[in-house]
C-alpha cells in the first residue's frame, strides 16, 4: 500500500528526487534517439519515414480504441489498488488480444481499404503493440509510489534497443524494415523488463464491482484521450492520404524532431498528476505547486523556442542533411507549439487530479472537430505548412478555454508567472536570429547555441534571481 501520510515538505523532497531520476532517463533516451534519427535520416528516404508513420497511425488508432485508461484510475484511487489492478489488467488484456487477432486475420483487407496494399505485412508485425496498454498497467502502482527509477529503466532500454537495431538493419539495407524491427525489438525488451519489475503479470480477476468503479473514472478520460490521440495523429493520416508518403515523411520528421523535446515536460507531468491528486483538497498549496511547475517548464521550453525557431534551417541542413530542408517551416511551427503545449499542459494533469475528466472530453472533441473540418482543406491548399498551422490554431483555442476554466478553481496568474520568461526568450531569440547569418558549418551552429544558452541564463540571473535561487535549491535538495 502507498503511504498516504506524506506532508508537503516530504512530497516536495520526493518530487525533486524523482525529477532527477526522470531527467537522467530523458537524457539517455533522447541521446540514443537523436543519434539514431540523424543516422537513419541520412540513410533512409523520406518515403520510408512517411510509410512507417502511416502504419503507426493505423496500429495506434486500433490500439488506443480499446485503451480504457484504467492505469490512471488506479493511480488516482485512495485504496484497494492491487485488486483494482488485477481487475483492470484482466479486462484490458482480454480486449487487446481480441483486437490484435482481428488485425492479424484482416491485415490484407485493412491495407486494401486504406489504398495501401503494401502495408499488410507491416501491420501484422506491428499489431503486437496493441497489447501495450495491458502490459504497462502494472506500472500504475509504481506511479502511485513515485518509484520512477523502476518505471524509467524499461523506457531507456526500449529506446536503446530500438536505436541499435534500426541503425544496424538500415546500414545492412533493410529500408523500412529497419524501422519496424527496431520498434518491435525495443517494445519486446521493455515489456519483459516491466513484467520483471512488477514481479510477473497481475492476477486474472473479473471483479465487476471494481471494474464499474474504475470505468466510472476512466471512461470519460478514455474518450478524451482517444480523441486527443486522433487529434495528434489524424494529421499524419490526412497528409498521407492527400499528399503522399514523401510529404508525410517531411511532416513527420518536423513533428517528431520538435516533439522530442516534449518529453522534458513529461518528466514533470508524470509527477504532477499524483502530486495534484494528493493536494486536491489543499487549494493554497495546489495553486503554488501549479505555478512552480508552470514556470520551471517555461524556463526550459522558452529557451528551446529561442534557439530552434531562428536556427531551424541550419539545424536541419547541417545535422540531418539538405534533403530535409522542406521540413523547415513546419519544424519552426511545431517548436513553437511544443513550447506553448509544455508550458500550459499542466492543466490536463490538474483536471485529472481533481477528477474533472468530463471537461477534458469537451476540449478533445473541440480539437478533433477543428482538425476534421479544417485540416484537409488546409493540407490541400497550403501543404504540410497549412496542416501545421491548423494544429497550432486548434491548440491555441483549447488553451484559452482550459485556462479560463482552471482560473475558476485556483487563482493562477499566468502573466505574473511568465512575463519575465517571455521577455528573456524573445531577447535571446532575436540574438540567435542575428547570429544565424554567421553559421556555415556544424561547429559554428554549436557555438551559436552555446552563446545563446549562456546569455539566457545570465539574463535570468539579472532579471529573475529569485527563480534561479529556488531552482538551485530544488536541485541541491534532490541530492540529499
Short mmCIF file of C-alpha atoms in Angstrom, two decimals:
data_model
loop_
_atom_site.label_atom_id
_atom_site.label_comp_id
_atom_site.label_asym_id
_atom_site.label_seq_id
_atom_site.Cartn_x
_atom_site.Cartn_y
_atom_site.Cartn_z
CA UNK A 1 0.00 0.00 0.00
CA UNK A 2 1.15 3.50 -0.76
CA UNK A 3 1.91 5.85 2.11
CA UNK A 4 -0.84 8.48 2.21
CA UNK A 5 0.74 10.45 5.08
CA UNK A 6 3.46 12.36 3.24
CA UNK A 7 3.41 16.03 4.30
CA UNK A 8 4.16 18.92 1.94
CA UNK A 9 7.90 19.00 2.66
CA UNK A 10 8.26 15.24 2.18
CA UNK A 11 6.26 15.36 -1.03
CA UNK A 12 8.44 18.21 -2.30
CA UNK A 13 11.67 16.35 -1.46
CA UNK A 14 10.50 13.14 -3.11
CA UNK A 15 9.27 15.03 -6.17
CA UNK A 16 12.67 16.69 -6.65
CA UNK A 17 14.45 13.33 -6.44
CA UNK A 18 12.02 11.82 -8.91
CA UNK A 19 12.67 14.69 -11.32
CA UNK A 20 16.40 13.95 -11.22
CA UNK A 21 15.83 10.26 -11.98
CA UNK A 22 13.45 11.10 -14.81
CA UNK A 23 15.88 13.71 -16.16
CA UNK A 24 18.71 11.19 -16.35
CA UNK A 25 16.44 8.75 -18.15
CA UNK A 26 15.37 11.51 -20.50
CA UNK A 27 18.97 12.32 -21.41
CA UNK A 28 19.76 8.68 -22.15
CA UNK A 29 16.60 8.17 -24.21
CA UNK A 30 16.93 11.37 -26.20
CA UNK A 31 20.66 10.93 -26.82
CA UNK A 32 20.06 7.50 -28.33
CA UNK A 33 17.00 8.72 -30.27
CA UNK A 34 18.84 11.76 -31.65
CA UNK A 35 21.87 9.77 -32.77
CA UNK A 36 19.62 7.15 -34.31
CA UNK A 37 17.47 9.73 -36.07
CA UNK A 38 20.47 11.54 -37.55
CA UNK A 39 21.93 8.31 -38.93
CA UNK A 40 18.60 6.96 -40.20
CA UNK A 41 17.63 10.29 -41.78
CA UNK A 42 20.84 10.23 -43.80
CA UNK A 43 20.43 6.58 -44.88
CA UNK A 44 16.68 6.20 -45.47
CA UNK A 45 14.41 8.12 -47.83
CA UNK A 46 11.60 10.47 -46.72
CA UNK A 47 9.15 7.94 -48.18
CA UNK A 48 10.34 5.28 -45.69
CA UNK A 49 9.60 7.55 -42.76
CA UNK A 50 6.26 8.52 -44.28
CA UNK A 51 5.15 4.94 -44.80
CA UNK A 52 6.27 3.95 -41.30
CA UNK A 53 4.40 6.90 -39.80
CA UNK A 54 1.24 5.86 -41.68
CA UNK A 55 1.48 2.28 -40.36
CA UNK A 56 1.98 3.51 -36.80
CA UNK A 57 -1.08 5.74 -37.12
CA UNK A 58 -3.23 2.79 -38.19
CA UNK A 59 -1.96 0.46 -35.43
CA UNK A 60 -2.05 3.26 -32.88
CA UNK A 61 -5.64 4.10 -33.75
CA UNK A 62 -6.70 0.48 -33.28
CA UNK A 63 -4.72 0.08 -30.07
CA UNK A 64 -5.98 3.28 -28.49
CA UNK A 65 -9.56 2.41 -29.42
CA UNK A 66 -9.51 -0.20 -26.64
CA UNK A 67 -7.11 1.52 -24.20
CA UNK A 68 -9.61 2.39 -21.47
CA UNK A 69 -7.10 4.47 -19.43
CA UNK A 70 -7.63 2.26 -16.38
CA UNK A 71 -3.98 2.84 -15.47
CA UNK A 72 -4.86 6.44 -14.48
CA UNK A 73 -7.84 5.29 -12.40
CA UNK A 74 -5.53 3.06 -10.34
CA UNK A 75 -3.13 5.98 -9.77
CA UNK A 76 -5.99 8.22 -8.66
CA UNK A 77 -7.81 5.91 -6.20
CA UNK A 78 -7.20 6.07 -2.46
CA UNK A 79 -7.11 2.36 -1.60
CA UNK A 80 -7.62 -1.24 -2.80
CA UNK A 81 -5.30 -0.51 -5.72
CA UNK A 82 -3.90 -4.03 -6.08
CA UNK A 83 -7.31 -5.65 -6.52
CA UNK A 84 -8.25 -2.88 -8.92
CA UNK A 85 -5.05 -3.55 -10.88
CA UNK A 86 -5.92 -7.24 -11.24
CA UNK A 87 -9.43 -6.48 -12.48
CA UNK A 88 -8.29 -3.77 -14.87
CA UNK A 89 -5.45 -5.86 -16.27
CA UNK A 90 -7.77 -8.80 -16.97
CA UNK A 91 -10.25 -6.72 -18.95
CA UNK A 92 -7.56 -4.79 -20.85
CA UNK A 93 -5.59 -7.90 -21.84
CA UNK A 94 -8.75 -9.70 -22.98
CA UNK A 95 -9.80 -6.79 -25.22
CA UNK A 96 -6.28 -6.26 -26.57
CA UNK A 97 -5.82 -9.90 -27.58
CA UNK A 98 -9.15 -9.92 -29.44
CA UNK A 99 -8.27 -6.78 -31.42
CA UNK A 100 -4.75 -7.99 -32.20
CA UNK A 101 -6.19 -11.22 -33.59
CA UNK A 102 -8.59 -9.23 -35.77
CA UNK A 103 -5.71 -7.20 -37.21
CA UNK A 104 -3.64 -10.32 -37.89
CA UNK A 105 -6.53 -12.00 -39.69
CA UNK A 106 -7.74 -8.99 -41.67
CA UNK A 107 -4.50 -7.07 -42.26
CA UNK A 108 -4.77 -7.53 -46.03
CA UNK A 109 -8.33 -6.22 -46.15
CA UNK A 110 -7.43 -3.28 -43.90
CA UNK A 111 -4.49 -2.31 -46.11
CA UNK A 112 -6.61 -2.53 -49.28
CA UNK A 113 -9.32 -0.39 -47.67
CA UNK A 114 -6.64 2.22 -46.94
CA UNK A 115 -5.45 2.02 -50.58
CA UNK A 116 -2.02 0.78 -49.45
CA UNK A 117 -1.82 -3.00 -50.05
CA UNK A 118 1.92 -2.96 -49.36
CA UNK A 119 1.43 -2.26 -45.65
CA UNK A 120 -0.42 -5.52 -44.87
CA UNK A 121 2.68 -7.36 -43.69
CA UNK A 122 3.87 -4.31 -41.75
CA UNK A 123 0.54 -4.10 -39.91
CA UNK A 124 0.76 -7.78 -39.00
CA UNK A 125 4.11 -7.30 -37.28
CA UNK A 126 3.21 -4.00 -35.59
CA UNK A 127 -0.15 -5.35 -34.35
CA UNK A 128 1.56 -6.85 -31.29
CA UNK A 129 1.94 -3.30 -29.94
CA UNK A 130 -1.82 -3.37 -29.36
CA UNK A 131 -1.01 -5.36 -26.20
CA UNK A 132 0.93 -2.40 -24.74
CA UNK A 133 -1.84 -0.91 -22.51
CA UNK A 134 -2.21 -4.24 -20.69
CA UNK A 135 1.49 -4.89 -20.18
CA UNK A 136 2.30 -1.39 -18.86
CA UNK A 137 -0.62 -1.40 -16.40
CA UNK A 138 1.41 -2.92 -13.52
CA UNK A 139 3.38 0.33 -13.52
CA UNK A 140 0.34 2.10 -12.05
CA UNK A 141 1.38 1.04 -8.53
CA UNK A 142 4.89 2.37 -9.18
CA UNK A 143 3.42 5.69 -10.27
CA UNK A 144 1.46 5.88 -7.02
CA UNK A 145 4.64 5.27 -5.02
CA UNK A 146 6.61 7.73 -7.20
CA UNK A 147 9.05 4.88 -7.89
CA UNK A 148 10.26 6.33 -11.16
CA UNK A 149 13.56 4.51 -11.13
CA UNK A 150 11.71 1.24 -11.83
CA UNK A 151 9.49 2.99 -14.38
CA UNK A 152 12.26 4.63 -16.39
CA UNK A 153 14.57 1.64 -16.81
CA UNK A 154 12.21 -0.09 -19.31
CA UNK A 155 11.84 3.17 -21.24
CA UNK A 156 15.60 3.62 -21.50
CA UNK A 157 16.07 0.00 -22.55
CA UNK A 158 13.36 0.31 -25.21
CA UNK A 159 14.97 3.41 -26.72
CA UNK A 160 18.47 1.94 -26.76
CA UNK A 161 17.39 -1.35 -28.32
CA UNK A 162 15.17 0.40 -30.88
CA UNK A 163 18.02 2.71 -31.93
CA UNK A 164 20.64 -0.03 -32.12
CA UNK A 165 18.51 -2.49 -34.12
CA UNK A 166 17.25 0.22 -36.51
CA UNK A 167 20.73 1.53 -37.27
CA UNK A 168 22.24 -1.92 -37.83
CA UNK A 169 19.44 -3.01 -40.16
CA UNK A 170 19.41 0.33 -42.03
CA UNK A 171 23.15 0.05 -42.70
CA UNK A 172 22.54 -3.51 -43.97
CA UNK A 173 19.98 -2.13 -46.43
CA UNK A 174 16.68 -3.28 -44.91
CA UNK A 175 14.92 0.03 -45.63
CA UNK A 176 11.60 0.47 -43.84
CA UNK A 177 12.02 -2.92 -42.15
CA UNK A 178 14.88 -1.42 -40.13
CA UNK A 179 12.35 0.99 -38.58
CA UNK A 180 9.74 -1.70 -37.97
CA UNK A 181 12.05 -4.27 -36.37
CA UNK A 182 13.69 -1.53 -34.33
CA UNK A 183 10.34 -0.50 -32.86
CA UNK A 184 9.26 -4.07 -32.18
CA UNK A 185 12.59 -5.12 -30.63
CA UNK A 186 12.54 -2.16 -28.24
CA UNK A 187 8.90 -2.85 -27.37
CA UNK A 188 9.53 -6.51 -26.60
CA UNK A 189 12.51 -5.76 -24.34
CA UNK A 190 10.58 -3.08 -22.42
CA UNK A 191 7.62 -5.44 -21.83
CA UNK A 192 9.92 -8.11 -20.41
CA UNK A 193 11.59 -5.63 -18.04
CA UNK A 194 8.23 -4.19 -16.91
CA UNK A 195 6.94 -7.64 -16.01
CA UNK A 196 10.18 -8.47 -14.17
CA UNK A 197 9.98 -5.31 -12.06
CA UNK A 198 6.28 -5.93 -11.41
CA UNK A 199 7.01 -9.46 -10.20
CA UNK A 200 5.16 -11.00 -13.10
CA UNK A 201 1.77 -10.33 -14.61
CA UNK A 202 -1.11 -9.31 -12.33
CA UNK A 203 -3.60 -11.97 -11.34
CA UNK A 204 -6.62 -12.63 -13.52
CA UNK A 205 -9.76 -11.32 -11.84
CA UNK A 206 -13.22 -10.49 -13.17
CA UNK A 207 -14.38 -8.26 -10.32
CA UNK A 208 -17.28 -6.38 -11.86
CA UNK A 209 -17.84 -4.13 -8.84
CA UNK A 210 -14.28 -2.85 -9.05
CA UNK A 211 -14.46 -2.55 -12.83
CA UNK A 212 -17.53 -0.32 -12.54
CA UNK A 213 -15.65 1.92 -10.13
CA UNK A 214 -12.61 2.06 -12.41
CA UNK A 215 -14.60 2.70 -15.58
CA UNK A 216 -16.65 5.44 -13.94
CA UNK A 217 -13.43 7.44 -13.63
CA UNK A 218 -11.63 6.22 -16.73
CA UNK A 219 -14.29 6.19 -19.45
CA UNK A 220 -14.57 10.00 -19.80
CA UNK A 221 -10.78 10.04 -19.68
CA UNK A 222 -10.62 7.28 -22.29
CA UNK A 223 -12.86 9.21 -24.66
CA UNK A 224 -10.86 12.38 -24.09
CA UNK A 225 -7.50 10.69 -24.63
CA UNK A 226 -8.76 8.77 -27.65
CA UNK A 227 -9.99 11.97 -29.24
CA UNK A 228 -6.72 13.60 -28.22
CA UNK A 229 -4.80 10.78 -29.89
CA UNK A 230 -6.85 11.24 -33.07
CA UNK A 231 -6.01 14.94 -33.00
CA UNK A 232 -2.26 14.37 -32.62
CA UNK A 233 -2.11 11.56 -35.19
CA UNK A 234 -5.00 12.25 -37.53
CA UNK A 235 -2.92 14.92 -39.26
CA UNK A 236 -0.45 12.20 -40.34
CA UNK A 237 -3.32 10.19 -41.80
CA UNK A 238 -4.69 13.20 -43.68
CA UNK A 239 -1.26 14.18 -45.04
CA UNK A 240 -0.50 10.60 -46.06
CA UNK A 241 -3.83 10.16 -47.84
CA UNK A 242 -3.94 13.54 -49.57
CA UNK A 243 -0.29 14.43 -50.20
CA UNK A 244 1.53 11.08 -50.27
CA UNK A 245 4.33 9.36 -48.35
CA UNK A 246 7.06 11.85 -49.28
CA UNK A 247 5.17 14.86 -47.90
CA UNK A 248 4.23 12.80 -44.85
CA UNK A 249 7.93 11.99 -44.39
CA UNK A 250 8.80 15.71 -44.25
CA UNK A 251 5.84 16.47 -41.99
CA UNK A 252 6.56 13.55 -39.68
CA UNK A 253 10.24 14.47 -39.30
CA UNK A 254 9.32 18.08 -38.47
CA UNK A 255 6.76 16.95 -35.90
CA UNK A 256 8.94 14.15 -34.50
CA UNK A 257 12.06 16.26 -34.03
CA UNK A 258 10.18 19.12 -32.39
CA UNK A 259 8.25 16.79 -30.11
CA UNK A 260 11.37 15.03 -28.92
CA UNK A 261 11.60 17.97 -26.54
CA UNK A 262 8.09 17.47 -25.15
CA UNK A 263 9.32 14.56 -23.05
CA UNK A 264 11.14 17.13 -20.93
CA UNK A 265 7.71 18.23 -19.73
CA UNK A 266 6.57 14.66 -19.28
CA UNK A 267 9.34 14.31 -16.71
CA UNK A 268 7.33 16.73 -14.62
CA UNK A 269 3.84 15.88 -15.85
CA UNK A 270 4.02 12.23 -14.80
CA UNK A 271 4.92 13.53 -11.35
CA UNK A 272 2.47 16.43 -11.32
CA UNK A 273 -0.59 14.16 -11.69
CA UNK A 274 -0.07 12.21 -8.44
CA UNK A 275 1.09 15.43 -6.72
CA UNK A 276 -2.04 17.33 -7.80
CA UNK A 277 -4.11 14.35 -6.68
CA UNK A 278 -2.59 14.48 -3.20
CA UNK A 279 -3.11 18.25 -2.91
CA UNK A 280 -6.62 18.42 -4.39
CA UNK A 281 -8.13 19.43 -1.02
CA UNK A 282 -5.39 22.00 -0.26
CA UNK A 283 -6.11 24.84 -2.72
CA UNK A 284 -3.38 27.12 -1.34
CA UNK A 285 -0.55 24.65 -1.87
CA UNK A 286 -2.12 23.38 -5.06
CA UNK A 287 -2.01 26.86 -6.58
CA UNK A 288 1.62 27.36 -5.52
CA UNK A 289 2.77 23.97 -6.85
CA UNK A 290 0.89 24.51 -10.13
CA UNK A 291 2.65 27.86 -10.64
CA UNK A 292 6.05 26.34 -9.81
CA UNK A 293 5.59 23.53 -12.32
CA UNK A 294 4.48 26.01 -14.98
CA UNK A 295 7.37 28.42 -14.54
CA UNK A 296 10.03 25.71 -14.33
CA UNK A 297 8.71 24.25 -17.58
CA UNK A 298 8.56 27.64 -19.30
CA UNK A 299 12.20 28.26 -18.28
CA UNK A 300 13.22 25.16 -20.27
CA UNK A 301 10.88 25.34 -23.24
CA UNK A 302 11.08 29.03 -24.00
CA UNK A 303 14.84 28.55 -24.29
CA UNK A 304 14.21 25.74 -26.78
CA UNK A 305 11.96 28.05 -28.81
CA UNK A 306 14.51 30.87 -28.65
CA UNK A 307 17.15 28.52 -30.07
CA UNK A 308 15.43 26.35 -32.64
CA UNK A 309 12.92 28.69 -34.25
CA UNK A 310 15.57 31.14 -35.57
CA UNK A 311 18.08 28.31 -36.15
CA UNK A 312 15.69 25.79 -37.73
CA UNK A 313 17.13 25.83 -41.25
CA UNK A 314 20.82 25.40 -40.34
CA UNK A 315 19.87 22.74 -37.78
CA UNK A 316 18.04 20.60 -40.34
CA UNK A 317 20.52 21.09 -43.18
CA UNK A 318 23.74 20.63 -41.19
CA UNK A 319 22.64 17.81 -38.89
CA UNK A 320 20.07 15.83 -40.89
CA UNK A 321 21.02 16.69 -44.46
CA UNK A 322 19.91 19.06 -47.21
CA UNK A 323 17.14 16.67 -48.32
CA UNK A 324 15.13 17.65 -45.21
CA UNK A 325 15.06 21.43 -45.89
CA UNK A 326 11.40 21.16 -46.94
CA UNK A 327 10.56 20.41 -43.30
CA UNK A 328 11.96 23.76 -42.04
CA UNK A 329 8.80 25.86 -41.66
CA UNK A 330 6.66 23.06 -40.15
CA UNK A 331 9.56 22.38 -37.77
CA UNK A 332 9.55 26.03 -36.65
CA UNK A 333 5.78 25.95 -36.14
CA UNK A 334 5.99 22.73 -34.13
CA UNK A 335 8.81 24.08 -31.95
CA UNK A 336 6.55 26.99 -31.03
CA UNK A 337 3.67 24.57 -30.47
CA UNK A 338 5.78 22.34 -28.22
CA UNK A 339 6.93 25.27 -26.11
CA UNK A 340 3.39 26.51 -25.52
CA UNK A 341 2.00 23.00 -25.15
CA UNK A 342 4.56 22.18 -22.48
CA UNK A 343 4.06 25.40 -20.54
CA UNK A 344 0.26 25.28 -20.44
CA UNK A 345 -0.02 21.50 -20.43
CA UNK A 346 -0.33 21.09 -16.66
CA UNK A 347 -3.98 21.94 -16.97
CA UNK A 348 -4.56 18.35 -18.16
CA UNK A 349 -2.90 16.74 -15.13
CA UNK A 350 -4.63 19.29 -12.91
CA UNK A 351 -8.07 18.37 -14.25
CA UNK A 352 -7.26 14.67 -13.89
CA UNK A 353 -6.01 15.22 -10.34
CA UNK A 354 -9.27 16.83 -9.29
CA UNK A 355 -11.32 14.29 -11.34
CA UNK A 356 -12.69 16.83 -13.85
CA UNK A 357 -12.30 14.46 -16.78
CA UNK A 358 -15.60 15.48 -18.40
CA UNK A 359 -14.19 18.91 -19.32
CA UNK A 360 -11.12 17.24 -20.85
CA UNK A 361 -13.51 15.29 -23.07
CA UNK A 362 -15.08 18.53 -24.30
CA UNK A 363 -11.68 20.03 -25.15
CA UNK A 364 -10.58 16.92 -27.03
CA UNK A 365 -13.79 16.92 -29.04
CA UNK A 366 -13.21 20.58 -29.93
CA UNK A 367 -9.67 19.83 -31.17
CA UNK A 368 -10.71 16.87 -33.29
CA UNK A 369 -13.57 18.88 -34.82
CA UNK A 370 -11.16 21.59 -35.93
CA UNK A 371 -8.78 19.00 -37.41
CA UNK A 372 -11.52 17.22 -39.35
CA UNK A 373 -13.24 20.39 -40.59
CA UNK A 374 -10.19 22.49 -41.47
CA UNK A 375 -7.25 20.06 -41.75
CA UNK A 376 -7.99 18.53 -45.19
CA UNK A 377 -8.65 21.94 -46.78
CA UNK A 378 -5.51 23.43 -45.21
CA UNK A 379 -3.40 20.48 -46.40
CA UNK A 380 -4.69 20.66 -49.98
CA UNK A 381 -4.38 24.45 -50.13
CA UNK A 382 -1.13 25.06 -48.23
CA UNK A 383 0.50 21.64 -47.95
CA UNK A 384 2.23 20.49 -44.78
CA UNK A 385 2.59 24.11 -43.60
CA UNK A 386 -1.18 24.52 -43.65
CA UNK A 387 -1.65 21.39 -41.56
CA UNK A 388 0.95 22.54 -39.02
CA UNK A 389 -0.84 25.89 -38.66
CA UNK A 390 -4.16 24.07 -38.23
CA UNK A 391 -2.78 22.05 -35.32
CA UNK A 392 -1.33 25.18 -33.69
CA UNK A 393 -4.61 27.08 -34.09
CA UNK A 394 -6.67 24.27 -32.60
CA UNK A 395 -4.37 24.08 -29.59
CA UNK A 396 -4.49 27.86 -29.08
CA UNK A 397 -8.29 27.82 -28.92
CA UNK A 398 -8.42 24.94 -26.44
CA UNK A 399 -5.71 26.51 -24.27
CA UNK A 400 -7.83 29.65 -23.98
CA UNK A 401 -10.83 27.57 -22.89
CA UNK A 402 -8.98 25.46 -20.34
CA UNK A 403 -7.07 28.39 -18.80
CA UNK A 404 -10.36 30.19 -18.16
CA UNK A 405 -11.77 27.04 -16.57
CA UNK A 406 -8.75 26.40 -14.34
CA UNK A 407 -8.68 30.01 -13.14
CA UNK A 408 -12.16 29.48 -11.71
CA UNK A 409 -10.71 26.81 -9.42
CA UNK A 410 -7.29 28.21 -8.49
CA UNK A 411 -6.08 31.77 -8.79
CA UNK A 412 -3.14 31.10 -11.14
CA UNK A 413 -1.83 34.31 -12.74
CA UNK A 414 -0.06 33.33 -15.95
CA UNK A 415 1.05 36.87 -16.80
CA UNK A 416 2.72 37.36 -13.42
CA UNK A 417 4.25 33.90 -13.58
CA UNK A 418 5.62 34.04 -17.12
CA UNK A 419 6.21 37.61 -18.30
CA UNK A 420 9.92 37.68 -17.43
CA UNK A 421 10.49 34.34 -19.12
CA UNK A 422 8.73 35.54 -22.28
CA UNK A 423 10.77 38.76 -22.37
CA UNK A 424 14.09 36.96 -21.94
CA UNK A 425 13.23 34.31 -24.54
CA UNK A 426 12.33 36.95 -27.13
CA UNK A 427 15.60 38.78 -26.49
CA UNK A 428 17.67 35.61 -26.88
CA UNK A 429 15.67 34.55 -29.95
CA UNK A 430 16.45 37.86 -31.62
CA UNK A 431 20.17 37.42 -30.93
CA UNK A 432 20.01 33.85 -32.28
CA UNK A 433 18.37 35.09 -35.48
CA UNK A 434 21.09 37.70 -35.93
CA UNK A 435 23.88 35.17 -35.30
CA UNK A 436 22.31 32.60 -37.67
CA UNK A 437 23.80 34.55 -40.58
CA UNK A 438 27.26 33.60 -39.35
CA UNK A 439 26.56 29.85 -39.37
CA UNK A 440 28.20 27.89 -42.20
CA UNK A 441 29.14 24.57 -40.54
CA UNK A 442 28.24 22.35 -37.60
CA UNK A 443 30.84 23.87 -35.27
CA UNK A 444 29.54 27.40 -35.79
CA UNK A 445 25.97 26.16 -35.16
CA UNK A 446 27.01 24.62 -31.85
CA UNK A 447 28.92 27.78 -30.84
CA UNK A 448 25.91 29.99 -31.56
CA UNK A 449 23.69 27.71 -29.46
CA UNK A 450 26.16 27.75 -26.56
CA UNK A 451 26.35 31.55 -26.68
CA UNK A 452 22.55 31.82 -26.62
CA UNK A 453 22.19 29.39 -23.72
CA UNK A 454 24.74 31.31 -21.66
CA UNK A 455 23.02 34.60 -22.50
CA UNK A 456 19.65 33.14 -21.49
CA UNK A 457 20.94 32.04 -18.09
CA UNK A 458 22.73 35.35 -17.49
CA UNK A 459 19.57 37.32 -18.25
CA UNK A 460 17.61 35.17 -15.81
CA UNK A 461 20.23 35.79 -13.14
CA UNK A 462 19.92 39.53 -13.77
CA UNK A 463 16.14 39.82 -14.06
CA UNK A 464 14.74 36.86 -12.12
CA UNK A 465 17.29 35.95 -9.47
CA UNK A 466 14.62 34.70 -7.08
CA UNK A 467 13.54 31.98 -9.52
CA UNK A 468 17.14 30.90 -10.11
CA UNK A 469 17.67 30.64 -6.35
CA UNK A 470 14.55 28.48 -6.00
CA UNK A 471 15.62 26.32 -8.91
CA UNK A 472 19.07 25.89 -7.36
CA UNK A 473 17.56 24.95 -4.00
CA UNK A 474 15.39 22.27 -5.64
CA UNK A 475 18.41 20.75 -7.37
CA UNK A 476 20.52 20.78 -4.20
CA UNK A 477 17.62 19.40 -2.17
CA UNK A 478 17.33 16.47 -4.56
CA UNK A 479 20.96 15.49 -3.83
CA UNK A 480 20.42 14.99 -0.11
#
